[in-house]
Amino acid sequence: MILRTEKLTKVFEVGLLARKVTAVDALDLEVAPGEIFGFVGPNGAGKTTTIKMLMGLIYPTSGRASIFDDPIPSRRAKARIGYLPEHPAYYEFLTGREALHFFAKLSDVPGAERERRCDELLELVGLSAAADRQIRKYSKGMQQRLGIAQALVGDPALVVLDEPMSGLDPVGRKDVRDLILELKRRGKTVFFSTHILPDVESLCDRVGVILRGKLRDVGRIDELLSGNVRAVELTAAVPAAAREALSHGKLLRADGDRLTVVFDDALAADAAVGAVVRAGGKVIALTPHRDTLEDFFVRRLTEVHGAEAEPAAAAGGA
């Protein structure tokens, strides 16, 4: 695994009474080389705190993390990570090219290599035409693309992006999504946090769901959503003798004997298909409608809130 955490925990002391708040609770996580891993959760779930521990910006209360078995935050581990923070800050009087050269120098890119690599990255992120424009004149999307370029300037094995689509318009989000897919094509491993779930579904090989500081689910999206069929849509040429079996569903469209019906119950859909076939009709399409990642996420969030509310209610009753 390129990235591994073991019981990674961060506890903050808050307020004058130093009340202990667990932001990240015993996080066990693995990310494989070459994959795009989405780290999702609502605001305050622990995403940014986790990433700051991985970057060595804050230290864990307990547990550990490593990249290729090098402990984080060792110098050797940091040299293999590229990082885009949620709110990148730049010297805005610099041009994009000047800023990228500055970041390349900080990353110990050799002088002879620096010019070529910066030009290549500006081309990759679509900023070649604006490379000599001051950053203060860049849009939010352009600043995000420059941030991705700086994260890549040291040629890292792992690229960590904290909320890279936050605050972007649809065009800017598409640009960043395309960049992430291009990084995968170039053999990079991408770990990014977000609460924009459609982006995760379109990009990620695997996803981890963090709620209230705990990793609740992790796996491929199709695995997480498997079995969550909420409706079945049947389109068929239906003889009159089979129409009774379709009455248990909701009629969406009718064109002569061709009907499209949605069933909330998979067993009712199976019975309707059997009735159509036995009556000499023709099944044209049978489409299961599965939960989206957003449906799954909202259900898990509700379950977690409900489970944590029950002990509190019991204690209050006692």
XYZ file of C-alpha atoms in Angstrom:
318
model
C 0.000 0.000 0.000
C 1.247 3.466 -0.840
C -0.552 4.977 2.187
C -1.478 3.260 5.441
C -2.837 4.562 8.736
C -3.114 2.512 11.911
C -5.418 3.676 14.723
C -4.697 7.281 13.767
C -6.322 9.504 16.387
C -6.436 13.223 17.083
C -7.908 14.698 20.266
C -8.130 18.473 20.708
C -8.547 20.358 23.957
C -11.217 23.029 23.533
C -12.117 26.052 25.641
C -10.990 27.294 29.038
C -11.837 23.964 30.657
C -9.777 22.073 28.068
C -12.720 19.875 27.100
C -11.438 16.945 25.031
C -12.905 16.599 21.532
C -11.985 13.615 19.365
C -11.722 14.880 15.780
C -10.360 11.613 14.316
C -10.954 8.317 16.093
C -8.736 5.238 15.499
C -8.598 5.615 11.710
C -7.436 2.473 9.850
C -7.047 3.194 6.150
C -5.101 1.842 3.173
C -4.658 3.367 -0.282
C -3.215 1.294 -3.134
C -0.757 2.621 -5.746
C -2.381 4.034 -8.879
C -5.894 4.454 -7.504
C -8.107 7.489 -7.003
C -9.383 7.357 -3.432
C -12.239 9.610 -2.334
C -12.392 10.585 1.342
C -15.930 11.829 1.942
C -17.857 13.242 4.854
C -19.833 16.311 5.919
C -18.143 19.474 7.158
C -16.557 18.791 10.543
C -16.319 15.035 10.007
C -12.513 14.948 10.381
C -11.368 15.027 6.744
C -9.059 18.032 6.951
C -7.720 17.012 10.360
C -6.785 13.621 8.903
C -5.063 15.221 5.934
C -3.130 17.640 8.157
C -1.820 14.660 10.147
C -0.822 12.923 6.909
C 1.042 16.068 5.830
C 2.819 16.390 9.171
C 1.203 19.782 9.812
C -0.252 18.533 13.102
C 0.771 15.511 15.144
C -1.578 12.663 16.030
C -2.536 12.054 19.628
C -1.956 8.345 18.979
C -1.574 5.923 16.101
C 0.648 6.279 13.071
C 0.701 6.740 9.297
C 3.193 5.772 6.609
C 3.828 6.114 2.889
C 5.626 3.163 1.329
C 6.443 2.165 4.934
C 8.263 5.449 5.588
C 6.718 7.014 8.716
C 4.850 10.274 8.340
C 6.041 12.968 9.019
C 9.601 11.926 8.123
C 11.486 13.942 5.491
C 11.662 10.889 3.218
C 7.876 10.424 3.364
C 7.140 14.109 2.757
C 9.349 14.100 -0.342
C 6.949 11.599 -1.961
C 3.753 13.569 -1.280
C 2.242 16.476 -3.222
C -0.381 18.514 -1.361
C -3.089 21.006 -2.282
C -4.668 22.542 0.864
C -8.339 23.473 0.989
C -7.551 27.195 0.881
C -4.231 27.668 -0.960
C -2.522 31.023 -0.491
C -0.130 32.617 -2.968
C 2.072 35.665 -3.307
C -0.463 37.317 -5.566
C 1.949 39.785 -7.128
C 3.848 36.866 -8.675
C 2.865 35.417 -12.028
C 1.791 31.797 -12.264
C 5.138 30.897 -13.823
C 7.136 32.711 -11.126
C 5.137 31.044 -8.352
C 5.629 27.599 -9.844
C 9.395 28.203 -10.164
C 9.424 29.245 -6.509
C 7.618 26.032 -5.490
C 9.985 23.976 -7.639
C 12.965 25.499 -5.870
C 11.404 24.718 -2.469
C 10.947 21.127 -3.664
C 14.666 20.859 -4.547
C 14.001 20.436 -8.265
C 17.429 20.837 -9.942
C 17.905 24.152 -11.724
C 18.560 22.507 -15.085
C 15.271 20.594 -14.781
C 13.157 23.389 -13.327
C 12.259 25.287 -16.506
C 11.186 22.181 -18.399
C 9.104 20.792 -15.553
C 7.333 24.078 -14.872
C 6.462 24.510 -18.547
C 5.189 20.927 -18.697
C 2.988 21.380 -15.623
C 1.578 24.710 -16.804
C 0.605 22.948 -20.016
C -0.880 20.012 -18.099
C -3.159 22.231 -15.983
C -4.117 24.493 -18.884
C -2.352 27.637 -17.682
C 0.261 28.107 -20.409
C -1.596 31.088 -21.906
C -1.941 32.722 -18.472
C 1.487 31.743 -17.136
C 2.813 35.327 -17.189
C -0.318 36.879 -15.663
C -0.283 37.897 -11.989
C -2.040 35.404 -9.726
C -4.277 38.141 -8.298
C -5.936 38.215 -11.723
C -6.612 34.460 -11.725
C -10.097 33.084 -11.213
C -10.780 30.599 -8.404
C -10.597 27.724 -10.896
C -7.262 28.947 -12.271
C -5.859 29.187 -8.738
C -6.963 25.603 -8.061
C -5.237 24.443 -11.236
C -2.066 26.286 -10.233
C -2.356 24.587 -6.833
C -2.463 21.175 -8.485
C 0.592 22.115 -10.546
C 2.526 23.049 -7.391
C 1.460 19.760 -5.788
C 3.037 17.948 -8.747
C 6.201 19.985 -9.084
C 8.266 17.581 -6.960
C 7.057 14.572 -9.026
C 5.372 12.907 -6.004
C 4.052 9.348 -5.913
C 0.978 10.409 -3.893
C -1.075 13.540 -4.583
C -3.317 14.701 -1.717
C -6.041 17.228 -2.545
C -8.175 18.740 0.226
C -11.602 19.774 -1.143
C -10.237 20.537 -4.649
C -13.726 21.318 -6.092
C -14.833 23.592 -3.248
C -16.159 26.940 -4.467
C -15.762 26.149 -8.161
C -18.392 26.696 -10.832
C -19.415 23.714 -13.044
C -16.714 24.486 -15.627
C -14.029 24.730 -12.943
C -15.173 21.439 -11.372
C -14.987 19.706 -14.734
C -11.461 21.054 -15.295
C -10.318 19.695 -11.918
C -12.032 16.330 -12.508
C -10.292 16.023 -15.871
C -6.964 16.841 -14.212
C -7.448 14.151 -11.570
C -8.203 11.556 -14.257
C -5.103 12.663 -16.159
C -2.986 12.188 -13.029
C -4.250 8.618 -12.764
C -3.390 8.031 -16.428
C 0.129 9.232 -15.618
C 0.451 6.660 -12.858
C -0.096 8.949 -9.869
C -2.062 7.924 -6.804
C -4.666 10.540 -5.865
C -6.247 10.903 -2.419
C -8.825 13.671 -2.241
C -11.411 14.790 0.278
C -14.754 16.250 -0.674
C -18.412 16.528 0.243
C -19.465 16.794 -3.450
C -20.599 13.201 -3.921
C -21.330 13.169 -7.702
C -17.645 13.974 -8.282
C -16.681 10.945 -6.191
C -18.964 8.635 -8.192
C -17.501 9.834 -11.486
C -13.834 9.666 -10.424
C -13.021 7.233 -7.656
C -11.832 3.637 -7.651
C -12.584 3.409 -3.926
C -14.148 5.619 -1.307
C -13.981 5.981 2.466
C -16.868 7.515 4.419
C -15.919 9.350 7.619
C -18.624 10.506 10.039
C -18.061 12.025 13.467
C -14.337 11.248 13.189
C -14.807 7.513 12.544
C -14.322 5.661 9.263
C -17.748 4.061 8.799
C -17.410 2.454 5.350
C -14.651 1.836 2.833
C -14.615 0.042 -0.517
C -15.458 0.282 -4.192
C -18.573 2.311 -4.910
C -20.304 -0.596 -6.648
C -19.604 -2.754 -3.570
C -21.018 -0.164 -1.181
C -24.139 0.254 -3.294
C -24.634 -3.413 -4.224
C -27.934 -4.810 -3.070
C -29.442 -1.350 -2.597
C -32.021 -1.659 -5.376
C -34.793 0.832 -4.613
C -36.875 0.282 -7.768
C -37.055 -1.799 -10.947
C -38.197 -0.321 -14.259
C -39.812 -2.692 -16.784
C -40.481 -1.823 -20.415
C -42.395 -4.506 -22.338
C -44.889 -5.246 -25.078
C -47.699 -6.432 -22.807
C -50.620 -8.600 -23.975
C -53.974 -7.916 -22.331
C -53.748 -11.182 -20.367
C -50.622 -9.938 -18.531
C -51.747 -6.431 -17.644
C -53.094 -7.401 -14.235
C -49.563 -8.402 -13.120
C -48.309 -4.901 -13.986
C -50.972 -3.207 -11.886
C -48.732 -3.529 -8.792
C -46.321 -0.994 -10.280
C -46.494 2.670 -11.276
C -47.183 3.317 -14.960
C -44.668 5.778 -16.438
C -45.396 5.561 -20.166
C -47.898 3.815 -22.454
C -47.663 3.545 -26.243
C -50.198 1.028 -27.468
C -49.289 -2.299 -25.904
C -45.807 -1.037 -24.998
C -45.753 -0.081 -21.316
C -43.075 1.213 -18.958
C -43.804 0.460 -15.319
C -41.744 1.030 -12.150
C -41.957 -1.448 -9.252
C -40.848 -0.679 -5.704
C -40.729 -4.434 -5.022
C -38.284 -6.624 -6.965
C -40.506 -9.675 -6.428
C -43.460 -7.862 -8.046
C -41.205 -6.968 -10.996
C -40.164 -10.637 -11.340
C -43.817 -11.714 -11.296
C -44.681 -9.136 -13.976
C -41.849 -10.336 -16.217
C -43.037 -13.939 -15.831
C -46.630 -12.956 -16.677
C -45.519 -11.045 -19.810
C -43.448 -13.981 -21.069
C -46.170 -16.560 -20.373
C -48.752 -14.458 -22.210
C -46.533 -14.257 -25.304
C -45.391 -10.663 -24.776
C -41.867 -9.290 -25.121
C -39.622 -7.835 -22.429
C -37.747 -4.890 -23.960
C -35.812 -3.628 -20.926
C -35.519 -4.419 -17.232
C -33.533 -1.779 -15.352
C -32.767 -1.837 -11.610
C -32.546 1.644 -10.051
C -29.886 1.518 -7.356
C -29.104 4.027 -4.656
C -26.668 6.754 -5.606
C -23.690 7.433 -3.360
C -25.626 10.431 -2.040
C -28.551 8.156 -1.048
C -26.119 5.785 0.677
C -24.323 8.643 2.437
C -27.495 10.289 3.735
C -28.778 6.940 5.037
C -25.489 6.246 6.862
C -25.484 9.763 8.310
C -29.026 9.258 9.586
C -28.124 5.866 11.069
C -25.081 7.278 12.868
C -26.998 10.245 14.265
C -29.815 7.945 15.396
C -27.461 5.444 17.035
C -25.619 8.208 18.916
C -28.851 9.909 19.975
C -30.295 6.752 21.600
C -27.691 6.467 24.433
C -28.049 10.198 25.116
C -31.839 9.873 25.304
C -31.528 6.852 27.601
C -29.145 8.734 29.894
C -31.521 11.688 29.989
C -34.426 9.388 30.902
C -32.390 7.797 33.656
